[in-house]
mmCIF file of C-alpha atoms in Angstrom:
data_model
loop_
_atom_site.group_PDB
_atom_site.id
_atom_site.type_symbol
_atom_site.label_atom_id
_atom_site.label_comp_id
_atom_site.label_asym_id
_atom_site.label_seq_id
_atom_site.Cartn_x
_atom_site.Cartn_y
_atom_site.Cartn_z
ATOM 1 C CA MET A 1 -48.186 49.044 79.778
ATOM 2 C CA THR A 2 -47.546 47.954 83.324
ATOM 3 C CA LYS A 3 -45.224 48.186 86.291
ATOM 4 C CA PRO A 4 -43.925 51.728 86.295
ATOM 5 C CA ARG A 5 -40.827 51.968 88.431
ATOM 6 C CA VAL A 6 -39.693 55.381 89.552
ATOM 7 C CA LYS A 7 -36.489 56.078 91.417
ATOM 8 C CA LEU A 8 -35.886 59.278 93.338
ATOM 9 C CA PRO A 9 -32.855 60.018 95.499
ATOM 10 C CA ASP A 10 -33.282 58.843 99.101
ATOM 11 C CA THR A 11 -32.728 62.322 100.425
ATOM 12 C CA CYS A 12 -32.588 65.776 98.924
ATOM 13 C CA LYS A 13 -32.462 69.405 99.976
ATOM 14 C CA ILE A 14 -34.286 72.434 98.659
ATOM 15 C CA GLY A 15 -32.233 73.880 95.797
ATOM 16 C CA ASP A 16 -30.744 70.526 94.770
ATOM 17 C CA ILE A 17 -31.019 69.287 91.201
ATOM 18 C CA ILE A 18 -32.031 65.648 91.455
ATOM 19 C CA GLU A 19 -32.152 62.910 88.841
ATOM 20 C CA ILE A 20 -35.421 61.005 88.412
ATOM 21 C CA LYS A 21 -35.357 57.616 86.716
ATOM 22 C CA ALA A 22 -38.516 56.108 85.251
ATOM 23 C CA LEU A 23 -38.922 52.681 83.722
ATOM 24 C CA ILE A 24 -42.103 51.058 82.409
ATOM 25 C CA SER A 25 -42.952 47.757 80.673
ATOM 26 C CA HIS A 26 -44.205 48.281 77.144
ATOM 27 C CA PRO A 27 -43.468 46.435 73.874
ATOM 28 C CA MET A 28 -43.095 49.669 71.842
ATOM 29 C CA GLU A 29 -44.273 47.913 68.664
ATOM 30 C CA THR A 30 -42.887 49.863 65.740
ATOM 31 C CA GLY A 31 -45.627 48.895 63.271
ATOM 32 C CA GLN A 32 -42.970 47.565 60.907
ATOM 33 C CA ARG A 33 -42.370 44.180 62.449
ATOM 34 C CA ARG A 34 -43.993 40.992 61.105
ATOM 35 C CA ASP A 35 -45.221 38.109 63.216
ATOM 36 C CA ALA A 36 -44.546 34.442 62.442
ATOM 37 C CA ALA A 37 -47.470 34.390 59.971
ATOM 38 C CA GLY A 38 -46.007 37.323 58.043
ATOM 39 C CA GLU A 39 -48.663 39.778 59.189
ATOM 40 C CA LEU A 40 -47.653 43.261 60.240
ATOM 41 C CA VAL A 41 -47.899 43.799 63.968
ATOM 42 C CA PRO A 42 -49.845 47.052 64.452
ATOM 43 C CA ARG A 43 -47.963 49.966 65.895
ATOM 44 C CA ASN A 44 -48.381 50.464 69.605
ATOM 45 C CA ILE A 45 -45.922 52.723 71.345
ATOM 46 C CA ILE A 46 -45.892 55.071 74.279
ATOM 47 C CA LYS A 47 -46.358 58.400 72.537
ATOM 48 C CA THR A 48 -45.882 60.778 75.380
ATOM 49 C CA PHE A 49 -44.370 60.935 78.825
ATOM 50 C CA GLN A 50 -44.937 63.862 81.137
ATOM 51 C CA ALA A 51 -43.613 64.859 84.510
ATOM 52 C CA THR A 52 -45.145 67.549 86.687
ATOM 53 C CA PHE A 53 -44.370 68.745 90.200
ATOM 54 C CA ASN A 54 -47.334 70.188 92.103
ATOM 55 C CA GLY A 55 -48.986 70.595 88.709
ATOM 56 C CA GLN A 56 -46.096 72.526 87.136
ATOM 57 C CA PRO A 57 -44.481 70.926 84.083
ATOM 58 C CA VAL A 58 -40.952 69.666 84.708
ATOM 59 C CA PHE A 59 -40.189 67.476 81.724
ATOM 60 C CA ALA A 60 -42.005 65.935 78.781
ATOM 61 C CA ALA A 61 -41.088 63.566 75.974
ATOM 62 C CA ASP A 62 -42.602 62.832 72.575
ATOM 63 C CA LEU A 63 -41.524 59.307 71.764
ATOM 64 C CA GLN A 64 -41.334 57.645 68.353
ATOM 65 C CA PRO A 65 -40.888 53.970 67.426
ATOM 66 C CA GLY A 66 -37.120 54.496 67.605
ATOM 67 C CA ILE A 67 -37.270 54.284 71.395
ATOM 68 C CA SER A 68 -36.489 50.789 72.731
ATOM 69 C CA ALA A 69 -39.059 48.480 74.296
ATOM 70 C CA ASN A 70 -39.652 49.027 78.022
ATOM 71 C CA PRO A 71 -38.738 52.693 77.800
ATOM 72 C CA PHE A 72 -36.321 53.995 80.378
ATOM 73 C CA ILE A 73 -36.183 57.753 80.785
ATOM 74 C CA ALA A 74 -34.041 59.684 83.213
ATOM 75 C CA PHE A 75 -34.269 63.442 83.636
ATOM 76 C CA HIS A 76 -33.561 66.152 86.218
ATOM 77 C CA MET A 77 -35.626 68.362 88.457
ATOM 78 C CA LYS A 78 -34.843 71.316 90.668
ATOM 79 C CA VAL A 79 -36.158 70.794 94.183
ATOM 80 C CA ILE A 80 -38.266 73.828 95.083
ATOM 81 C CA GLY A 81 -39.980 72.393 98.141
ATOM 82 C CA PRO A 82 -42.118 69.497 99.291
ATOM 83 C CA GLY A 83 -44.758 68.222 96.924
ATOM 84 C CA ASP A 84 -46.007 65.548 94.594
ATOM 85 C CA LEU A 85 -44.192 64.403 91.505
ATOM 86 C CA GLU A 86 -46.602 63.020 88.934
ATOM 87 C CA LEU A 87 -45.427 60.949 85.977
ATOM 88 C CA THR A 88 -47.814 60.083 83.143
ATOM 89 C CA TRP A 89 -47.339 57.708 80.237
ATOM 90 C CA THR A 90 -49.783 57.622 77.282
ATOM 91 C CA ASP A 91 -49.696 55.005 74.535
ATOM 92 C CA ASP A 92 -51.295 54.631 71.079
ATOM 93 C CA ASP A 93 -54.333 52.884 72.601
ATOM 94 C CA GLU A 94 -54.827 56.001 74.743
ATOM 95 C CA THR A 95 -54.041 53.923 77.797
ATOM 96 C CA VAL A 96 -52.857 56.352 80.439
ATOM 97 C CA LEU A 97 -50.820 55.344 83.432
ATOM 98 C CA THR A 98 -49.976 57.741 86.219
ATOM 99 C CA GLU A 99 -47.496 57.295 89.024
ATOM 100 C CA ARG A 100 -47.348 59.695 91.955
ATOM 101 C CA GLN A 101 -44.439 60.075 94.323
ATOM 102 C CA ARG A 102 -44.151 62.303 97.375
ATOM 103 C CA LEU A 103 -41.039 64.404 97.617
ATOM 104 C CA ALA A 104 -40.083 65.647 101.071
ATOM 105 C CA PRO A 105 -36.817 67.570 101.030
ATOM 106 C CA THR A 106 -34.969 67.847 104.338
ATOM 107 C CA MET Y 1 -49.724 42.963 53.343
ATOM 108 C CA THR Y 2 -52.242 42.492 50.648
ATOM 109 C CA ARG Y 3 -50.857 42.165 47.189
ATOM 110 C CA HIS Y 4 -53.496 42.074 44.505
ATOM 111 C CA PRO Y 5 -52.750 39.713 41.667
ATOM 112 C CA THR Y 6 -51.750 41.542 38.538
ATOM 113 C CA PRO Y 7 -51.824 39.822 35.162
ATOM 114 C CA ALA Y 8 -48.277 39.024 34.177
ATOM 115 C CA PRO Y 9 -47.173 40.465 30.871
ATOM 116 C CA PRO Y 10 -46.497 37.840 28.219
ATOM 117 C CA SER Y 11 -42.767 37.736 28.707
ATOM 118 C CA GLY Y 12 -41.052 34.354 28.774
ATOM 119 C CA ARG Y 13 -39.254 34.775 32.064
ATOM 120 C CA ASN Y 14 -42.328 35.756 33.993
ATOM 121 C CA ASP Y 15 -44.445 32.958 32.561
ATOM 122 C CA GLN Y 16 -41.997 30.412 33.802
ATOM 123 C CA THR Y 17 -41.344 31.792 37.225
ATOM 124 C CA GLN Y 18 -45.041 32.353 38.026
ATOM 125 C CA ILE Y 19 -44.492 35.492 40.011
ATOM 126 C CA ASN Y 20 -46.865 38.361 39.958
ATOM 127 C CA VAL Y 21 -45.143 41.170 38.256
ATOM 128 C CA VAL Y 22 -46.091 44.460 39.806
ATOM 129 C CA SER Y 23 -45.028 47.437 37.807
ATOM 130 C CA ARG Y 24 -43.276 50.251 39.567
ATOM 131 C CA ARG Y 25 -46.222 52.486 38.759
ATOM 132 C CA ASP Y 26 -48.576 50.047 40.482
ATOM 133 C CA LEU Y 27 -46.258 49.824 43.410
ATOM 134 C CA LEU Y 28 -46.066 53.559 43.829
ATOM 135 C CA LEU Y 29 -49.792 53.955 43.425
ATOM 136 C CA ARG Y 30 -50.468 51.308 45.982
ATOM 137 C CA ALA Y 31 -47.906 52.739 48.325
ATOM 138 C CA ARG Y 32 -49.644 56.066 48.117
ATOM 139 C CA THR Y 33 -53.044 54.573 48.742
ATOM 140 C CA GLY Y 34 -52.048 53.010 51.991
ATOM 141 C CA GLY Y 35 -50.068 49.865 51.382
ATOM 142 C CA ILE Y 36 -46.907 51.681 52.296
ATOM 143 C CA LEU Y 37 -45.416 48.951 54.374
ATOM 144 C CA MET Y 38 -44.861 46.806 51.353
ATOM 145 C CA ILE Y 39 -41.498 48.460 50.931
ATOM 146 C CA ILE Y 40 -40.313 47.121 54.233
ATOM 147 C CA ALA Y 41 -40.589 43.525 53.048
ATOM 148 C CA PRO Y 42 -37.146 42.120 52.434
ATOM 149 C CA ALA Y 43 -36.121 42.740 48.864
ATOM 150 C CA ALA Y 44 -35.757 38.995 48.362
ATOM 151 C CA LEU Y 45 -39.506 38.526 48.702
ATOM 152 C CA LEU Y 46 -40.299 40.999 45.978
ATOM 153 C CA PRO Y 47 -40.292 40.046 42.355
ATOM 154 C CA ARG Y 48 -36.865 40.565 40.920
ATOM 155 C CA ALA Y 49 -38.011 43.296 38.573
ATOM 156 C CA ILE Y 50 -39.088 45.497 41.450
ATOM 157 C CA ALA Y 51 -36.060 44.784 43.556
ATOM 158 C CA GLU Y 52 -33.811 45.899 40.729
ATOM 159 C CA ASP Y 53 -35.929 48.888 39.991
ATOM 160 C CA ALA Y 54 -35.873 49.933 43.626
ATOM 161 C CA ALA Y 55 -32.102 49.585 43.784
ATOM 162 C CA VAL Y 56 -31.704 51.994 40.897
ATOM 163 C CA ASP Y 57 -34.202 54.441 42.261
ATOM 164 C CA LEU Y 58 -33.290 54.554 45.946
ATOM 165 C CA PRO Y 59 -33.803 58.270 46.547
ATOM 166 C CA ALA Y 60 -37.478 57.619 45.888
ATOM 167 C CA ARG Y 61 -37.567 55.328 48.914
ATOM 168 C CA ALA Y 62 -38.408 58.097 51.324
ATOM 169 C CA ALA Y 63 -41.306 59.150 49.145
ATOM 170 C CA VAL Y 64 -42.565 55.594 48.819
ATOM 171 C CA THR Y 65 -42.438 54.755 52.517
ATOM 172 C CA GLY Y 66 -43.957 58.101 53.388
ATOM 173 C CA GLN Y 67 -41.151 58.708 55.886
ATOM 174 C CA PRO Y 68 -39.186 61.939 55.673
ATOM 175 C CA SER Y 69 -35.402 61.876 55.420
ATOM 176 C CA ALA Y 70 -33.203 62.905 58.341
ATOM 177 C CA GLU Y 71 -32.580 66.256 56.684
ATOM 178 C CA ALA Y 72 -36.283 66.900 56.253
ATOM 179 C CA THR Y 73 -36.867 65.855 59.866
ATOM 180 C CA ILE Y 74 -34.207 68.277 61.123
ATOM 181 C CA ARG Y 75 -35.636 71.043 58.954
ATOM 182 C CA ARG Y 76 -39.114 70.383 60.345
ATOM 183 C CA LEU Y 77 -37.939 70.265 63.966
ATOM 184 C CA SER Y 78 -35.863 73.436 63.607
ATOM 185 C CA ARG Y 79 -38.825 75.075 61.860
ATOM 186 C CA GLY Y 80 -36.615 76.203 59.004
ATOM 187 C CA ALA Y 81 -33.929 77.850 61.160
ATOM 188 C CA THR Y 82 -30.338 76.983 60.325
ATOM 189 C CA PRO Y 83 -28.756 75.155 63.266
ATOM 190 C CA ILE Y 84 -25.293 76.226 64.388
ATOM 191 C CA GLU Y 85 -22.544 74.189 66.006
ATOM 192 C CA GLY Y 86 -22.222 74.571 69.729
ATOM 193 C CA LYS Y 87 -21.629 72.958 73.071
ATOM 194 C CA MET Y 88 -23.482 69.823 74.080
ATOM 195 C CA ASN Y 89 -22.584 66.509 75.623
ATOM 196 C CA ILE Y 90 -23.545 63.318 73.876
ATOM 197 C CA ASN Y 91 -22.785 60.129 75.718
ATOM 198 C CA ILE Y 92 -23.361 57.078 73.519
ATOM 199 C CA SER Y 93 -21.064 54.181 72.699
ATOM 200 C CA GLU Y 94 -19.436 54.376 69.279
ATOM 201 C CA ILE Y 95 -20.009 50.685 68.724
ATOM 202 C CA ALA Y 96 -23.427 49.321 69.641
ATOM 203 C CA GLU Y 97 -23.553 45.547 69.848
ATOM 204 C CA ASN Y 98 -27.332 45.388 69.873
ATOM 205 C CA GLY Y 99 -29.228 47.963 67.853
ATOM 206 C CA ASN Y 100 -32.446 47.156 69.690
ATOM 207 C CA SER Y 101 -31.344 49.012 72.768
ATOM 208 C CA VAL Y 102 -28.593 51.604 72.642
ATOM 209 C CA PRO Y 103 -28.305 53.689 75.827
ATOM 210 C CA PHE Y 104 -27.622 57.391 75.403
ATOM 211 C CA THR Y 105 -27.390 60.529 77.494
ATOM 212 C CA VAL Y 106 -27.583 63.978 75.983
ATOM 213 C CA SER Y 107 -27.169 67.210 77.895
ATOM 214 C CA ALA Y 108 -26.709 70.829 76.962
ATOM 215 C CA ASP Y 109 -25.182 73.636 79.016
ATOM 216 C CA SER Y 110 -27.714 76.248 79.965
ATOM 217 C CA PRO Y 111 -28.488 78.395 83.006
ATOM 218 C CA MET Y 112 -32.033 76.933 82.920
ATOM 219 C CA THR Y 113 -33.750 80.104 84.118
ATOM 220 C CA ASP Y 114 -37.130 81.338 82.936
ATOM 221 C CA ALA Y 115 -35.335 83.757 80.598
ATOM 222 C CA ASP Y 116 -32.754 81.380 79.162
ATOM 223 C CA TYR Y 117 -33.289 77.647 79.087
ATOM 224 C CA VAL Y 118 -33.133 74.694 76.758
ATOM 225 C CA LYS Y 119 -36.611 74.062 75.427
ATOM 226 C CA SER Y 120 -36.081 70.736 73.692
ATOM 227 C CA ILE Y 121 -33.576 68.115 72.696
ATOM 228 C CA HIS Y 122 -34.458 66.214 69.522
ATOM 229 C CA ILE Y 123 -32.803 62.936 68.496
ATOM 230 C CA ILE Y 124 -32.653 61.938 64.817
ATOM 231 C CA ALA Y 125 -31.198 58.707 63.424
ATOM 232 C CA ALA Y 126 -30.441 59.127 59.726
ATOM 233 C CA GLY Y 127 -30.429 55.406 58.892
ATOM 234 C CA ASN Y 128 -33.685 54.343 60.538
ATOM 235 C CA ALA Y 129 -36.867 53.824 58.513
ATOM 236 C CA GLN Y 130 -38.324 56.539 60.703
ATOM 237 C CA PRO Y 131 -35.508 58.953 61.517
ATOM 238 C CA HIS Y 132 -37.187 60.900 64.333
ATOM 239 C CA ILE Y 133 -36.400 59.018 67.562
ATOM 240 C CA GLY Y 134 -37.928 61.395 70.051
ATOM 241 C CA SER Y 135 -38.121 64.918 71.412
ATOM 242 C CA PHE Y 136 -37.509 65.784 75.048
ATOM 243 C CA HIS Y 137 -38.837 69.023 76.470
ATOM 244 C CA PHE Y 138 -37.577 70.944 79.481
ATOM 245 C CA THR Y 139 -38.613 73.861 81.641
ATOM 246 C CA ALA Y 140 -36.745 76.058 84.103
ATOM 247 C CA LEU Y 141 -37.928 73.612 86.761
ATOM 248 C CA SER Y 142 -35.889 70.861 85.089
ATOM 249 C CA GLY Y 143 -32.782 72.505 86.548
ATOM 250 C CA GLN Y 144 -30.609 70.792 83.972
ATOM 251 C CA ALA Y 145 -31.199 70.019 80.285
ATOM 252 C CA SER Y 146 -30.260 66.375 80.337
ATOM 253 C CA VAL Y 147 -32.004 63.192 79.277
ATOM 254 C CA THR Y 148 -31.063 59.525 79.347
ATOM 255 C CA SER Y 149 -32.930 56.811 77.457
ATOM 256 C CA ARG Y 150 -32.420 53.899 75.090
ATOM 257 C CA LEU Y 151 -32.963 53.967 71.339
ATOM 258 C CA ARG Y 152 -33.152 51.591 68.400
ATOM 259 C CA LEU Y 153 -30.711 51.716 65.505
ATOM 260 C CA ALA Y 154 -31.442 49.684 62.376
ATOM 261 C CA LYS Y 155 -27.824 49.719 61.136
ATOM 262 C CA THR Y 156 -24.550 51.610 61.311
ATOM 263 C CA GLN Y 157 -25.486 55.235 60.829
ATOM 264 C CA ASP Y 158 -25.242 58.885 61.797
ATOM 265 C CA LEU Y 159 -27.089 60.127 64.822
ATOM 266 C CA PHE Y 160 -28.032 63.803 65.049
ATOM 267 C CA VAL Y 161 -28.890 65.743 68.179
ATOM 268 C CA LEU Y 162 -30.699 69.038 67.797
ATOM 269 C CA VAL Y 163 -30.899 71.326 70.822
ATOM 270 C CA GLU Y 164 -33.513 74.065 70.839
ATOM 271 C CA HIS Y 165 -32.842 77.035 73.123
ATOM 272 C CA SER Y 166 -35.567 79.344 74.402
ATOM 273 C CA SER Y 167 -33.870 82.169 72.470
ATOM 274 C CA GLY Y 168 -34.814 80.396 69.233
ATOM 275 C CA ARG Y 169 -31.235 79.234 68.638
ATOM 276 C CA PHE Y 170 -30.758 75.678 67.354
ATOM 277 C CA VAL Y 171 -27.577 73.696 67.874
ATOM 278 C CA LEU Y 172 -26.851 70.521 65.941
ATOM 279 C CA ALA Y 173 -24.280 67.801 66.574
ATOM 280 C CA GLN Y 174 -23.580 64.497 64.905
ATOM 281 C CA ARG Y 175 -22.163 61.114 65.952
ATOM 282 C CA THR Y 176 -21.525 58.017 63.877
ATOM 283 C CA ILE Y 177 -22.555 54.794 65.599
ATOM 284 C CA LYS Y 178 -21.446 51.383 64.398
ATOM 285 C CA VAL Y 179 -24.141 48.765 64.914
ATOM 286 C CA THR Y 180 -23.277 45.065 65.019
ATOM 287 C CA ILE Y 181 -26.830 43.657 65.147
ATOM 288 C CA GLY Y 182 -29.538 45.965 63.860
ATOM 289 C CA GLY Y 183 -32.724 46.753 65.739
ATOM 290 C CA CYS Y 184 -36.114 47.917 64.490
ATOM 291 C CA GLY Y 185 -37.482 44.412 63.892
ATOM 292 C CA GLY Y 186 -35.286 43.888 60.862
ATOM 293 C CA THR Y 187 -35.556 40.100 61.058
#
C-alpha cells in the first residue's frame, strides 16, 4: 500500500459541496487467485477507508475483494470552514496509511 | 490446496484413469473444515465424478464455498427490513469490456441534514463468488450521498444497490451488466 494521491478542488468557499478523489496503490488480492505454481495467493485487501475533517467523520467505506486493485474512491464533503482533511486506509495486514490535506476555503 | 489421497473404489473406470475419487461427502466435509477454496478450482481439474455431481447440485454451491448468496447478503445488510423501490442514480456502463475494473457512481437524493440523511450505500454483485462489493457510509458533513469507485465483476450479472436512509428506510435498485472479460482472477 503506497502512494496515496488525493485531489481536492483548487479553490472552494464555505458552504460549497466539494468532491474529493482518493487513489492508492494496492493489489487488492481476493484470496481466490492462484499463482503460477497453483498455490492460492492469500487475501490482502484494503478493508476500510475513512475520511474525517477536523476529527469529524465525513465518509467511510468497508471494502470487499470485489473492489478493483489500486482502489479509487471519490466522495463529497460540505465545506464548513478551514481545517484538516484526514484520509486513512487500513488493509488486512493492519497496515495503516494516513494522508492529511489542509483545506483553506476563500 | 491440499487434497488428501483417498483410496479409489474398485470401479473399472477409476482404476484406469488413476484419479483420486473424492466422494461428495468427503468434499463437503473438507469444505466445512477449511478447505473451502477447493470449489474455486476450475471444474476441469476436478475428477469427473465431482464435476458432474456439482453441476446437478448447484444450489449447494453457496453452502460449500461458505459465501452467502446475493439475496442473503441483501437481507443481512438491510437487517431484515424489506427494501422499497425509490429514487437513486446509478451510473455504470451496461457493457463492461474488462470485469477487473468497472467504474461506477451511485448517488441518492437526500437533504443530508442531521435529521434526514443517507447512512450507507451498499453494492452487491449477484454473480461474484463473494457478492458483497462494499459499503459506503455518509454523514451530514458529506453534503451529498454519492460515491465513485471501481469494482470487479466475474461475469455478466445483476448488480444491486441498496441505499440505507437514516429513517431506517431501505431502497433497492438493480442493473444488469454484460461483462466481456471476467474479473476476480478467473484465469
